[in-house]
XYZ file of C-alpha atoms in Angstrom:
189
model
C -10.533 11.138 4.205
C -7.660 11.802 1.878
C -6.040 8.835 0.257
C -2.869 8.486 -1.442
C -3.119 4.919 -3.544
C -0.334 3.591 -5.157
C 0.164 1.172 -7.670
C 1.463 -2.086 -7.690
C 4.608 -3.556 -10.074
C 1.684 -4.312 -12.356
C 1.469 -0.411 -12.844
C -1.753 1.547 -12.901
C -4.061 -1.334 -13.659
C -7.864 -1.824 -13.370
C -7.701 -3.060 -9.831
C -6.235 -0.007 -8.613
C -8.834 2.050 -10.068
C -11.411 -0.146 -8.902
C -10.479 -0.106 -5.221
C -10.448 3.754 -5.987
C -14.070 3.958 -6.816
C -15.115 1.939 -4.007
C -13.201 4.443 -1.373
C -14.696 7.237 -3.640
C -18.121 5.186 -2.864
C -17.643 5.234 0.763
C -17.296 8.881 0.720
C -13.137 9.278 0.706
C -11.007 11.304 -1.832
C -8.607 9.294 -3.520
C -5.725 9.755 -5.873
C -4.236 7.342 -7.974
C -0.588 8.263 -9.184
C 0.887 6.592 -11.827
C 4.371 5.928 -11.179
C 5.215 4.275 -14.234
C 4.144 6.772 -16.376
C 1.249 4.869 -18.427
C 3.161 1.246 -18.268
C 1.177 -1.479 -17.183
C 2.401 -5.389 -17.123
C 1.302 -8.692 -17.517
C 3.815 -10.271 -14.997
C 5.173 -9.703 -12.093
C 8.856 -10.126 -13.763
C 8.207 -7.535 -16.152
C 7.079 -5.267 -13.813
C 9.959 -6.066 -11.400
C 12.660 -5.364 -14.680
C 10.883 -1.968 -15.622
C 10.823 -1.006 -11.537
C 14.431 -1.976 -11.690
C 14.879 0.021 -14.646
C 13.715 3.415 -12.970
C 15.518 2.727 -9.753
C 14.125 2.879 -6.016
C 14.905 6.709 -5.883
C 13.455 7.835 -9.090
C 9.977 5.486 -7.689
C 9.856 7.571 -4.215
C 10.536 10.738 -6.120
C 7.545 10.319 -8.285
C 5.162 9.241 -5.337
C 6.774 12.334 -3.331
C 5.954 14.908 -6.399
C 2.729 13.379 -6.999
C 1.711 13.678 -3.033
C 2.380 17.031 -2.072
C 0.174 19.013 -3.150
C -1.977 17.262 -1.215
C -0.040 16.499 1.717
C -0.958 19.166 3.797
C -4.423 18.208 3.773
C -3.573 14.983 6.355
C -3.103 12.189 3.637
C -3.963 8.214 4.322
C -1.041 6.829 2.445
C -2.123 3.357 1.014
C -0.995 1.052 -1.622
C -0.636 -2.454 -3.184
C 2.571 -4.276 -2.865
C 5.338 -2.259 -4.130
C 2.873 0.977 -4.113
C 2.437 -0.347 -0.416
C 6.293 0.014 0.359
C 6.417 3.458 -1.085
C 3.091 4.150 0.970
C 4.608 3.249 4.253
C 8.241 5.263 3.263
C 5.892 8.298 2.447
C 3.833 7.975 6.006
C 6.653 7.582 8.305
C 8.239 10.732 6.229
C 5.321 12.831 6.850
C 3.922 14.243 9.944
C 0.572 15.186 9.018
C 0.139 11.402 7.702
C -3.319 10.621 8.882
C -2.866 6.983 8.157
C -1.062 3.788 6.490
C -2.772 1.269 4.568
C -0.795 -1.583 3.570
C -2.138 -4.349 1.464
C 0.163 -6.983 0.331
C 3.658 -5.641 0.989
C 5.515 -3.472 3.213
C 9.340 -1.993 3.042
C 12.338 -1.369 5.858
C 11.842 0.696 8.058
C 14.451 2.997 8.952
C 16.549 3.115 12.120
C 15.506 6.604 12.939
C 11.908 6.475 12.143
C 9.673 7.847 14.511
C 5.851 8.734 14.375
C 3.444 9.953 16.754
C 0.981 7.272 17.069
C -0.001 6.623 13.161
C -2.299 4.578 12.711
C -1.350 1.293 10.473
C -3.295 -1.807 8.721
C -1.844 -4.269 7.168
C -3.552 -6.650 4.926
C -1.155 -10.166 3.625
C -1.697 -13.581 2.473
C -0.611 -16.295 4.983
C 1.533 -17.363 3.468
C 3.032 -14.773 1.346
C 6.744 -15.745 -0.380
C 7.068 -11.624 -0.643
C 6.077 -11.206 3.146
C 7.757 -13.758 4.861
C 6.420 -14.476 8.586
C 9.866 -13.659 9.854
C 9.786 -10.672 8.339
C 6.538 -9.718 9.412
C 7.479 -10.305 12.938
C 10.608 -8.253 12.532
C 8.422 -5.548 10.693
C 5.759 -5.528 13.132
C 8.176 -4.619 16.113
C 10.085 -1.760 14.204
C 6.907 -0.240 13.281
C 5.831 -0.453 16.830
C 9.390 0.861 18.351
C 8.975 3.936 15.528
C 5.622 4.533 17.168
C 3.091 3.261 15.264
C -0.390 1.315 16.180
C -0.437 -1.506 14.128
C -2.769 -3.859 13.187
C -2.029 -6.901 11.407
C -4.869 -9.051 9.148
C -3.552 -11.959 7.419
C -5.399 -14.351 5.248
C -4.899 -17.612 4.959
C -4.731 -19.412 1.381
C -4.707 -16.221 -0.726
C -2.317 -15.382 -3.124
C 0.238 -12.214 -2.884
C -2.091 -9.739 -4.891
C -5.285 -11.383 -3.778
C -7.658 -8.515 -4.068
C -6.960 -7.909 -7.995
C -9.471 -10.238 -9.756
C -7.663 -10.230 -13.004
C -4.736 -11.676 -11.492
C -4.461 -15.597 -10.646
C -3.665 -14.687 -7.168
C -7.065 -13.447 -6.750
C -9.118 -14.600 -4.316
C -12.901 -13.199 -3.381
C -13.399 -14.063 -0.010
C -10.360 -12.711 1.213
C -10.718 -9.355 -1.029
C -13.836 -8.794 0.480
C -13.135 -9.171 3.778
C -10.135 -6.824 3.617
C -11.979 -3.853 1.973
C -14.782 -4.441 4.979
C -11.810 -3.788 7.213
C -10.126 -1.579 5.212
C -13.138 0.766 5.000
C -13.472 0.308 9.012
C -10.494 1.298 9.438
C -10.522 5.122 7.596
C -13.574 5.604 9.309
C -12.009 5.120 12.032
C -9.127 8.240 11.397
């Protein structure tokens, strides 16, 4: 399979090229764009400010530059957190998309979104103060009116960005049960 994995408001960090290797272990191809251009943070509030900084459009511009020359291949658009919202803006944009993985975060879903059955995982703490449970719910149904099969995995206990383990939020049960899934699931494609 050909993945699409986007950062987090952390930047390019060593999670993200972790998770990489292990996809690349399990036999997928996987690209890791770097949206911010080298920039890596310590907080989330730093992160947030320099995201802020570059503005939503200039974000979805990089991700779309940095994604098509591969796009016509049948990408699995996947991400962490904020690399998760530009994941799923990506997927519904694209009609070869071949997949959405979501872990920790997701984004608005157009009015006129449809899709032809894509397949969707989502992986979120319960609770999670970014992914409220009334948004979820709210999220959940648009994605399934747009045309989407979703599936939903929450996990109770764990931080936001649970499956980096240089972040306090990390938590190692949970992390490992989501990549078992997660890897599951692009077989699955």
């Amino acid at each position: 399979m050909n993945i699409m994995l986007f950062h987090s408001t952390y930047g390019l960090r060593p999670a993200v090229h972790a998770a990489a290797d292990r996809l690349r272990a399990a036999g997928h191809e996987v690209w890791t764009p770097d949206l911010f251009e080298g920039r890596t943070f310590e907080t989330v509030e730093e992160g947030m400010a320099f995201n802020d900084g570059i503005g939503k459009d200039e974000l979805l511009r990089r991700a779309v530059l940095a994604a098509a020359p591969y796009s016509d291949r049948g990408v699995v658009y996947a991400g962490f957190s904020l690399g998760a919202s530009i994941a799923q803006t990506l997927a519904l944009g694209d009609e070869k998309a071949r997949g959405l993985l979501l872990l920790h975060g997701t984004s608005d879903i157009a009015e006129s979104a449809s899709v032809d059955e894509l397949s969707v995982q989502l992986h979120v703490a319960e609770p999670d103060a970014f992914e409220t449970d009334d948004w979820l719910s709210s999220w959940y149904l648009q994605m399934r009116r747009a045309g989407a099969d979703v599936e939903v995995y929450r996990y109770a206990g764990a931080g936001h960005l649970y499956t980096d383990p240089d972040l306090p939020d990390y938590d190692a049960e949970a992390a490992e049960a989501t990549w078992k899934v997660v890897l599951g699931f692009l077989d699955s494609l």
